[in-house]
């Protein structure tokens, strides 16, 4: 165990301090409120109750249906995922490479991304046989399809921007000029350099069969990664690795999500886009699958552990901790049980801690694959949404029922291990109580001796 921990700790430390992964984590956290708000409107427009759906479709305001009007905020948030990321990544990457003007770095990232984007949308008029190109910003690229190129171009363009700043290739303004004006002129040459290099790259792609960088990144990088990341094998391997890290006291999902969350978020955005237009949902594995079906109550799916502990445990240590931890556990917060029971470096709980999430992932994928439970609709719910409610909102009543089934299965898996731990704690408590009673008896025995009555 010690050797294994020594191997994992440096790896986790490297990942947790990597400036690129930290930037990704902070950028997704930065835009998450927008995604959640947009998802709420998508959920309202597609709430899984037939009379409500019919009401929205049949109610009109002017020449628009109520369903289409409610979908507008979602179209301005989730559908612009890559656009927001293009700015957020540049903004959050700046301090990691010594750039103090974070806003300028964000604009460098955003504009560079737009420079690479095709400036037209193909449109086939009704009755025509050939598509025509309409000058526009293609909305297809500002959503999930444009995420990976937003990530790549953000890091590259801001690195160029930072290089020029560090070389002092800037315009120095005289003293007394307002700081905002001075910063603007200071960024002028580095911005120009970044935009020129990115523009040159865009021109080079015109000479290739891909025509533009967006097509290249999507076909060569994003699609293969999403295909690989959207498999049940990838999801299972990632979660086993995350839980091994958790077992050694490292926040495993923080480590894995910095790499895996962008892939899952893009897959969720595709599902939500399909939901909004009434198409079949394309992806079983996505962010909602991971957050709402892989675990309940936090890492290790410890909500099942807490339920079985409350129902069966006899040791005061487990009973009190479980009663205190059950409410946070319902909302996905399980640090009290991870560090208090503890689960960390506890060999008795290591097997179920890995096994329960693995069973959840594989079995959920299977029931969704055969159509027994609907696929997650891509609606971005807060990770603290309690089970049953979350299942109903993203996967209908079948999802809610399946969450209950998984929690019960988790209870059955945890039961023998919790019982073994409970027996161990009962034995330790009994031994501690016996020692205390023995100590008290010895103390009382000595106190009862009348030293004055002893004849010398």
Coordinates of C-alpha atoms in Angstrom, one line a residue:
X1 CA 0.0 0.0 0.0
X2 CA 2.8 2.4 0.9
X3 CA 4.7 1.6 -2.4
X4 CA 1.5 2.1 -4.3
X5 CA 0.8 5.4 -2.6
X6 CA 4.4 6.6 -3.4
X7 CA 3.8 5.9 -7.0
X8 CA 0.4 7.7 -7.2
X9 CA 1.2 10.7 -5.1
X10 CA 3.7 12.3 -7.5
X11 CA 1.4 11.6 -10.5
X12 CA -1.5 13.2 -8.7
X13 CA 0.6 16.2 -7.7
X14 CA 1.8 16.7 -11.2
X15 CA -1.8 16.6 -12.5
X16 CA -3.1 18.9 -9.8
X17 CA -0.5 21.5 -10.4
X18 CA -0.5 21.4 -14.2
X19 CA -1.2 24.9 -15.5
X20 CA -3.2 23.6 -18.5
X21 CA -5.4 21.3 -16.5
X22 CA -5.9 24.0 -13.8
X23 CA -7.0 26.4 -16.6
X24 CA -9.4 23.9 -18.0
X25 CA -10.9 23.2 -14.5
X26 CA -11.3 27.0 -13.7
X27 CA -12.7 27.7 -17.2
X28 CA -15.5 25.1 -17.0
X29 CA -16.3 26.2 -13.5
X30 CA -16.5 29.8 -14.8
X31 CA -19.1 29.1 -17.4
X32 CA -21.0 26.4 -15.5
X33 CA -23.7 28.9 -14.2
X34 CA -24.5 29.8 -17.8
X35 CA -24.8 26.1 -18.7
X36 CA -27.0 25.4 -15.7
X37 CA -29.3 28.3 -16.4
X38 CA -29.6 27.4 -20.1
X39 CA -30.3 23.8 -19.1
X40 CA -33.1 24.8 -16.8
X41 CA -34.9 26.5 -19.7
X42 CA -34.3 23.5 -21.9
X43 CA -35.8 21.3 -19.1
X44 CA -38.8 23.6 -18.8
X45 CA -39.3 23.4 -22.6
X46 CA -38.9 19.6 -22.6
X47 CA -40.3 18.6 -19.1
X48 CA -41.2 14.9 -19.4
X49 CA -44.9 15.3 -18.9
X50 CA -47.0 14.9 -22.1
X51 CA -49.8 17.4 -21.2
X52 CA -47.2 20.1 -20.5
X53 CA -45.3 19.4 -23.7
X54 CA -48.5 19.7 -25.7
X55 CA -49.4 22.9 -23.9
X56 CA -46.1 24.5 -24.9
X57 CA -46.3 23.4 -28.5
X58 CA -49.9 24.5 -29.0
X59 CA -49.7 27.8 -27.2
X60 CA -48.5 30.7 -29.4
X61 CA -47.4 34.2 -28.7
X62 CA -47.5 36.1 -32.0
X63 CA -46.2 33.7 -34.6
X64 CA -44.0 31.8 -32.1
X65 CA -44.9 28.8 -30.0
X66 CA -44.3 29.1 -26.2
X67 CA -41.9 26.1 -26.5
X68 CA -39.7 28.0 -29.0
X69 CA -39.7 31.1 -26.9
X70 CA -38.7 29.3 -23.7
X71 CA -35.8 27.7 -25.7
X72 CA -34.2 31.0 -26.5
X73 CA -32.2 31.3 -23.3
X74 CA -30.8 27.8 -23.8
X75 CA -29.9 28.8 -27.4
X76 CA -27.9 31.7 -26.0
X77 CA -26.1 29.8 -23.3
X78 CA -25.5 26.0 -23.9
X79 CA -25.5 26.5 -27.7
X80 CA -22.6 29.0 -27.3
X81 CA -20.5 26.7 -25.1
X82 CA -17.4 27.0 -27.3
X83 CA -17.7 30.7 -27.6
X84 CA -17.7 31.2 -23.8
X85 CA -14.8 28.7 -23.4
X86 CA -12.7 30.6 -26.1
X87 CA -12.7 33.6 -23.8
X88 CA -12.6 31.8 -20.4
X89 CA -9.6 29.7 -21.2
X90 CA -7.5 32.7 -22.3
X91 CA -8.7 34.7 -19.2
X92 CA -7.8 31.8 -16.8
X93 CA -4.6 30.8 -18.5
X94 CA -3.1 34.3 -18.4
X95 CA -1.9 34.3 -14.7
X96 CA -0.3 30.9 -15.1
X97 CA 2.2 32.4 -17.6
X98 CA 2.7 35.7 -15.9
X99 CA 0.2 37.9 -17.8
X100 CA -1.6 40.4 -15.5
X101 CA -4.0 41.7 -18.1
X102 CA -6.4 38.8 -18.0
X103 CA -9.1 40.5 -20.0
X104 CA -6.8 41.2 -23.0
X105 CA -5.7 37.5 -22.9
X106 CA -9.3 36.5 -23.0
X107 CA -10.0 38.7 -26.0
X108 CA -6.8 37.4 -27.8
X109 CA -8.1 33.8 -27.3
X110 CA -11.7 34.6 -28.4
X111 CA -10.7 36.6 -31.5
X112 CA -8.0 34.1 -32.6
X113 CA -10.7 31.4 -32.4
X114 CA -13.0 33.5 -34.6
X115 CA -10.2 34.1 -37.1
X116 CA -9.9 30.4 -37.7
X117 CA -13.6 29.9 -38.0
X118 CA -15.2 29.7 -41.5
X119 CA -17.0 32.9 -42.2
X120 CA -20.0 31.4 -44.0
X121 CA -22.9 28.9 -43.5
X122 CA -23.9 26.5 -46.2
X123 CA -27.7 26.8 -46.9
X124 CA -29.8 24.9 -49.5
X125 CA -32.9 27.0 -50.5
X126 CA -36.2 25.2 -50.8
X127 CA -36.5 23.6 -54.2
X128 CA -32.7 24.0 -54.9
X129 CA -30.3 21.1 -55.4
X130 CA -27.1 22.9 -54.6
X131 CA -26.1 24.6 -51.4
X132 CA -25.1 28.2 -51.3
X133 CA -22.7 29.9 -48.9
X134 CA -24.2 32.7 -46.8
X135 CA -21.8 35.1 -45.1
X136 CA -22.3 34.5 -41.4
X137 CA -20.9 33.1 -38.1
X138 CA -21.9 29.4 -38.4
X139 CA -23.8 28.5 -35.2
X140 CA -22.8 24.9 -35.6
X141 CA -19.3 25.7 -34.6
X142 CA -20.0 27.9 -31.6
X143 CA -21.5 25.0 -29.6
X144 CA -20.2 21.6 -28.7
X145 CA -18.5 21.0 -32.1
X146 CA -16.2 24.0 -31.5
X147 CA -15.0 23.1 -28.0
X148 CA -11.7 21.4 -28.8
X149 CA -10.5 23.9 -31.2
X150 CA -11.4 26.6 -28.7
X151 CA -9.1 24.8 -26.2
X152 CA -6.2 24.4 -28.6
X153 CA -6.3 27.9 -30.1
X154 CA -6.8 29.6 -26.7
X155 CA -3.6 28.1 -25.3
X156 CA -1.6 28.7 -28.5
X157 CA -2.7 32.3 -29.0
X158 CA -2.2 33.4 -25.4
X159 CA 1.2 31.8 -25.3
X160 CA 2.2 34.0 -28.3
X161 CA 0.6 37.0 -26.6
X162 CA 2.6 36.3 -23.4
X163 CA 5.8 35.7 -25.3
X164 CA 5.6 39.2 -26.9
X165 CA 4.8 40.8 -23.5
X166 CA 7.7 39.1 -21.8
X167 CA 10.0 40.4 -24.6
X168 CA 8.6 43.9 -23.9
X169 CA 7.4 44.3 -27.5
X170 CA 5.0 46.8 -26.3
X171 CA 4.1 50.5 -26.7
X172 CA 5.1 52.5 -23.6
X173 CA 2.8 55.4 -22.8
X174 CA 4.1 58.4 -20.9
X175 CA 3.3 58.8 -17.2
X176 CA 0.0 60.3 -16.4
X177 CA -1.9 58.3 -19.0
X178 CA -4.9 56.4 -17.4
X179 CA -4.0 52.8 -16.6
X180 CA -6.7 51.4 -18.9
X181 CA -5.4 53.4 -21.9
X182 CA -1.8 52.3 -21.1
X183 CA -2.8 48.7 -20.9
X184 CA -4.6 48.9 -24.2
X185 CA -1.6 50.3 -26.0
X186 CA 0.7 47.8 -24.2
X187 CA -1.3 44.9 -25.6
X188 CA -1.5 46.3 -29.1
X189 CA 1.7 44.8 -30.6
X190 CA 1.4 41.4 -28.8
X191 CA -2.2 41.1 -30.0
X192 CA -1.2 42.0 -33.5
X193 CA 1.5 39.3 -33.5
X194 CA -1.0 36.7 -32.1
X195 CA -3.7 37.5 -34.7
X196 CA -1.2 37.6 -37.6
X197 CA 0.2 34.1 -36.7
X198 CA -3.3 32.7 -36.3
X199 CA -4.4 34.3 -39.5
X200 CA -1.5 32.7 -41.3
X201 CA -2.5 29.3 -39.9
X202 CA -6.0 29.9 -41.2
X203 CA -4.7 30.7 -44.7
X204 CA -2.6 27.5 -44.7
X205 CA -5.7 25.4 -43.9
X206 CA -7.4 26.8 -46.9
X207 CA -4.8 25.0 -49.0
X208 CA -5.7 21.6 -47.4
X209 CA -8.6 19.3 -48.1
X210 CA -10.0 20.3 -44.7
X211 CA -10.5 23.9 -45.9
X212 CA -10.3 25.3 -42.3
X213 CA -8.9 24.5 -38.9
X214 CA -12.3 23.8 -37.4
X215 CA -12.9 20.8 -39.8
X216 CA -9.4 19.5 -39.2
X217 CA -9.6 19.6 -35.3
X218 CA -13.1 18.2 -35.3
X219 CA -12.4 15.3 -37.6
X220 CA -8.8 14.5 -36.4
X221 CA -9.0 15.3 -32.7
X222 CA -12.4 15.9 -31.3
X223 CA -14.4 13.1 -32.9
X224 CA -11.9 10.4 -32.0
X225 CA -11.6 11.7 -28.4
X226 CA -15.4 11.9 -28.0
X227 CA -15.8 8.5 -29.5
X228 CA -13.2 7.0 -27.1
X229 CA -14.4 9.0 -24.1
X230 CA -18.0 8.2 -24.8
X231 CA -17.5 4.5 -24.3
X232 CA -18.4 2.6 -21.1
X233 CA -14.9 1.2 -21.0
X234 CA -13.4 4.7 -20.8
X235 CA -15.9 5.8 -18.2
X236 CA -15.2 2.7 -16.1
X237 CA -11.4 3.0 -16.3
X238 CA -11.5 6.8 -15.4
X239 CA -13.7 6.1 -12.4
X240 CA -11.6 3.2 -11.1
X241 CA -8.5 5.4 -11.3
X242 CA -10.3 8.3 -9.6
X243 CA -11.4 6.1 -6.7
X244 CA -7.9 4.6 -6.3
X245 CA -6.7 8.2 -5.8
X246 CA -9.6 8.8 -3.4
X247 CA -8.5 5.8 -1.4
X248 CA -5.1 7.4 -0.8
X249 CA -6.5 10.7 0.2
X250 CA -6.3 12.4 -3.1
X251 CA -9.4 14.1 -4.6
X252 CA -9.6 11.7 -7.5
X253 CA -12.4 13.2 -9.5
X254 CA -10.7 16.6 -9.4
X255 CA -7.7 15.0 -11.1
X256 CA -9.7 13.0 -13.7
X257 CA -12.3 15.7 -14.4
X258 CA -9.7 18.2 -15.5
X259 CA -9.0 15.9 -18.4
X260 CA -12.3 14.1 -18.9
X261 CA -14.9 16.7 -18.1
X262 CA -14.4 18.6 -21.4
X263 CA -15.2 15.4 -23.4
X264 CA -18.3 14.6 -21.3
X265 CA -19.5 18.2 -21.4
X266 CA -19.3 18.2 -25.2
X267 CA -21.3 14.9 -25.3
X268 CA -23.9 16.4 -23.0
X269 CA -24.2 19.5 -25.2
X270 CA -24.9 17.3 -28.2
X271 CA -27.6 15.5 -26.3
X272 CA -29.2 18.7 -25.2
X273 CA -29.1 20.1 -28.8
X274 CA -30.8 17.0 -30.1
X275 CA -33.4 17.2 -27.4
X276 CA -34.2 20.9 -28.3
X277 CA -35.0 19.9 -31.9
X278 CA -36.8 16.6 -31.1
X279 CA -34.1 14.3 -32.5
X280 CA -32.8 11.1 -31.0
X281 CA -30.2 11.5 -28.2
X282 CA -26.8 10.4 -29.6
X283 CA -24.7 9.7 -26.5
X284 CA -25.2 7.3 -23.6
X285 CA -22.1 8.4 -21.8
X286 CA -22.0 12.1 -20.9
X287 CA -21.6 14.4 -18.0
X288 CA -25.1 13.7 -16.5
X289 CA -24.4 9.9 -16.8
X290 CA -21.3 10.4 -14.7
X291 CA -22.7 12.8 -12.2
X292 CA -26.1 11.3 -11.7
X293 CA -25.8 7.6 -12.2
X294 CA -22.2 6.6 -11.5
X295 CA -22.2 7.5 -7.8
X296 CA -24.8 8.6 -5.2
X297 CA -23.7 10.6 -2.2
X298 CA -20.2 11.3 -3.6
X299 CA -17.2 9.2 -4.5
X300 CA -17.7 5.5 -3.9
X301 CA -21.5 6.0 -4.0
X302 CA -21.3 6.3 -0.2
X303 CA -25.0 7.1 0.1
X304 CA -25.6 3.3 0.0
X305 CA -22.9 2.9 2.7
X306 CA -24.6 5.4 5.0
X307 CA -28.1 3.9 4.5
X308 CA -26.9 0.4 5.4
X309 CA -24.9 1.7 8.3
X310 CA -27.9 3.6 9.8
X311 CA -30.0 0.4 9.4
X312 CA -27.6 -2.2 10.7
X313 CA -24.6 -0.7 12.5
X314 CA -24.3 -1.2 16.3
X315 CA -21.0 0.6 17.1
X316 CA -21.5 4.1 18.3
X317 CA -18.7 5.4 16.1
X318 CA -20.4 4.3 12.8
X319 CA -24.0 5.1 14.0
X320 CA -23.2 8.7 15.0
X321 CA -21.0 9.4 12.0
X322 CA -23.7 7.9 9.6
X323 CA -26.5 10.0 11.2
X324 CA -24.4 13.2 10.9
X325 CA -23.3 12.4 7.3
X326 CA -26.6 11.2 5.7
X327 CA -28.0 14.7 5.0
X328 CA -24.9 16.0 3.2
X329 CA -24.7 12.6 1.5
X330 CA -28.1 13.0 -0.1
X331 CA -26.7 16.2 -1.8
X332 CA -23.5 14.4 -2.9
X333 CA -21.2 15.7 -0.2
X334 CA -19.3 12.8 1.5
X335 CA -16.1 14.3 2.9
X336 CA -17.3 13.4 6.5
X337 CA -17.6 9.7 5.7
X338 CA -14.5 9.7 3.5
X339 CA -12.2 11.2 6.2
X340 CA -14.3 10.3 9.3
X341 CA -15.2 6.7 9.0
X342 CA -12.6 6.6 7.4
X343 CA -12.6 5.2 3.9
X344 CA -9.1 6.5 3.2
X345 CA -6.5 3.7 3.6
X346 CA -9.2 1.5 5.1
X347 CA -8.6 -2.0 3.4
X348 CA -12.0 -3.3 4.6
X349 CA -13.9 -0.7 2.5
X350 CA -11.5 -0.6 -0.5
X351 CA -13.3 -3.3 -2.5
X352 CA -16.9 -1.9 -2.3
X353 CA -15.6 1.6 -2.7
X354 CA -14.3 0.6 -6.2
X355 CA -17.0 -2.0 -6.9
X356 CA -20.2 0.0 -6.4
X357 CA -19.4 2.8 -8.9
X358 CA -18.2 0.2 -11.4
X359 CA -21.5 -1.8 -11.1
X360 CA -23.4 1.5 -11.4
X361 CA -21.7 2.5 -14.6
X362 CA -21.8 -0.8 -16.4
X363 CA -25.4 -1.7 -15.4
X364 CA -26.7 1.8 -16.2
X365 CA -25.0 1.7 -19.6
X366 CA -26.6 -1.7 -20.3
X367 CA -30.2 -0.6 -19.4
X368 CA -29.8 2.5 -21.4
X369 CA -28.3 0.6 -24.3
X370 CA -31.3 -1.8 -24.5
X371 CA -33.8 1.1 -24.1
X372 CA -35.1 0.1 -20.6
X373 CA -34.1 3.6 -19.3
X374 CA -34.0 6.7 -21.5
X375 CA -30.6 8.3 -22.2
X376 CA -29.7 11.4 -20.2
X377 CA -31.1 14.4 -22.0
X378 CA -28.0 16.6 -21.5
X379 CA -29.7 19.1 -19.1
X380 CA -27.0 20.4 -16.9
X381 CA -28.2 19.9 -13.3
X382 CA -26.1 21.0 -10.3
X383 CA -24.1 18.0 -9.0
X384 CA -25.8 18.5 -5.6
X385 CA -29.3 17.6 -7.0
X386 CA -30.5 14.6 -4.9
X387 CA -31.1 11.2 -6.6
X388 CA -34.6 10.3 -7.7
X389 CA -35.2 14.0 -8.5
X390 CA -32.1 14.2 -10.7
X391 CA -33.0 10.9 -12.4
X392 CA -36.5 12.1 -13.2
X393 CA -35.3 15.4 -14.6
X394 CA -32.7 13.9 -17.0
X395 CA -34.1 10.5 -17.8
X396 CA -37.8 10.4 -16.8
X397 CA -39.5 8.3 -14.3
X398 CA -37.5 5.3 -15.5
X399 CA -34.3 7.1 -14.5
X400 CA -35.7 7.9 -11.0
X401 CA -36.7 4.3 -10.5
X402 CA -33.3 3.0 -11.7
X403 CA -31.5 5.3 -9.3
X404 CA -33.4 3.7 -6.4
X405 CA -32.5 0.3 -7.8
X406 CA -28.8 1.2 -7.9
X407 CA -28.8 2.6 -4.4
X408 CA -30.4 -0.6 -3.1
X409 CA -27.8 -2.7 -5.0
X410 CA -25.1 -0.5 -3.5
X411 CA -26.5 -1.2 0.0
X412 CA -26.3 -5.0 -0.7
X413 CA -22.7 -4.7 -1.8
X414 CA -21.6 -2.5 1.1
X415 CA -23.5 -4.6 3.7
X416 CA -20.9 -7.4 4.4
X417 CA -18.1 -4.9 4.5
X418 CA -19.9 -2.4 6.8
X419 CA -20.7 -5.3 9.1
X420 CA -17.1 -6.4 9.2
X421 CA -16.0 -2.9 10.0
X422 CA -18.8 -2.6 12.6
X423 CA -17.7 -5.8 14.3
X424 CA -14.1 -4.5 14.3
X425 CA -15.2 -1.2 15.9
X426 CA -17.4 -3.0 18.5
X427 CA -14.4 -5.1 19.4
X428 CA -12.2 -2.0 19.7
X429 CA -14.8 -0.3 21.8
X430 CA -15.2 -3.3 24.1
X431 CA -11.4 -3.5 24.6
X432 CA -11.2 0.3 25.3
X433 CA -14.1 0.0 27.7
X434 CA -12.5 -2.9 29.5
X435 CA -9.2 -1.1 29.8
X436 CA -11.0 2.0 31.2
X437 CA -12.9 -0.2 33.7
X438 CA -9.7 -1.8 34.7
X439 CA -8.0 1.5 35.2
X440 CA -10.9 2.8 37.2
X441 CA -10.9 -0.3 39.4
X442 CA -7.2 0.0 40.0
X443 CA -7.6 3.6 41.0
X444 CA -10.5 2.9 43.3
X445 CA -8.6 0.0 44.9
X446 CA -5.6 2.2 45.7
X447 CA -7.8 4.9 47.0
X448 CA -9.4 2.5 49.5
X449 CA -6.2 1.7 51.2
X450 CA -6.0 3.4 54.6
X451 CA -2.3 4.2 55.0
X452 CA -2.8 5.5 58.6
X453 CA -4.0 2.1 59.7
X454 CA -0.8 0.4 58.5
X455 CA 1.5 -0.5 61.4
X456 CA 5.1 0.0 60.8

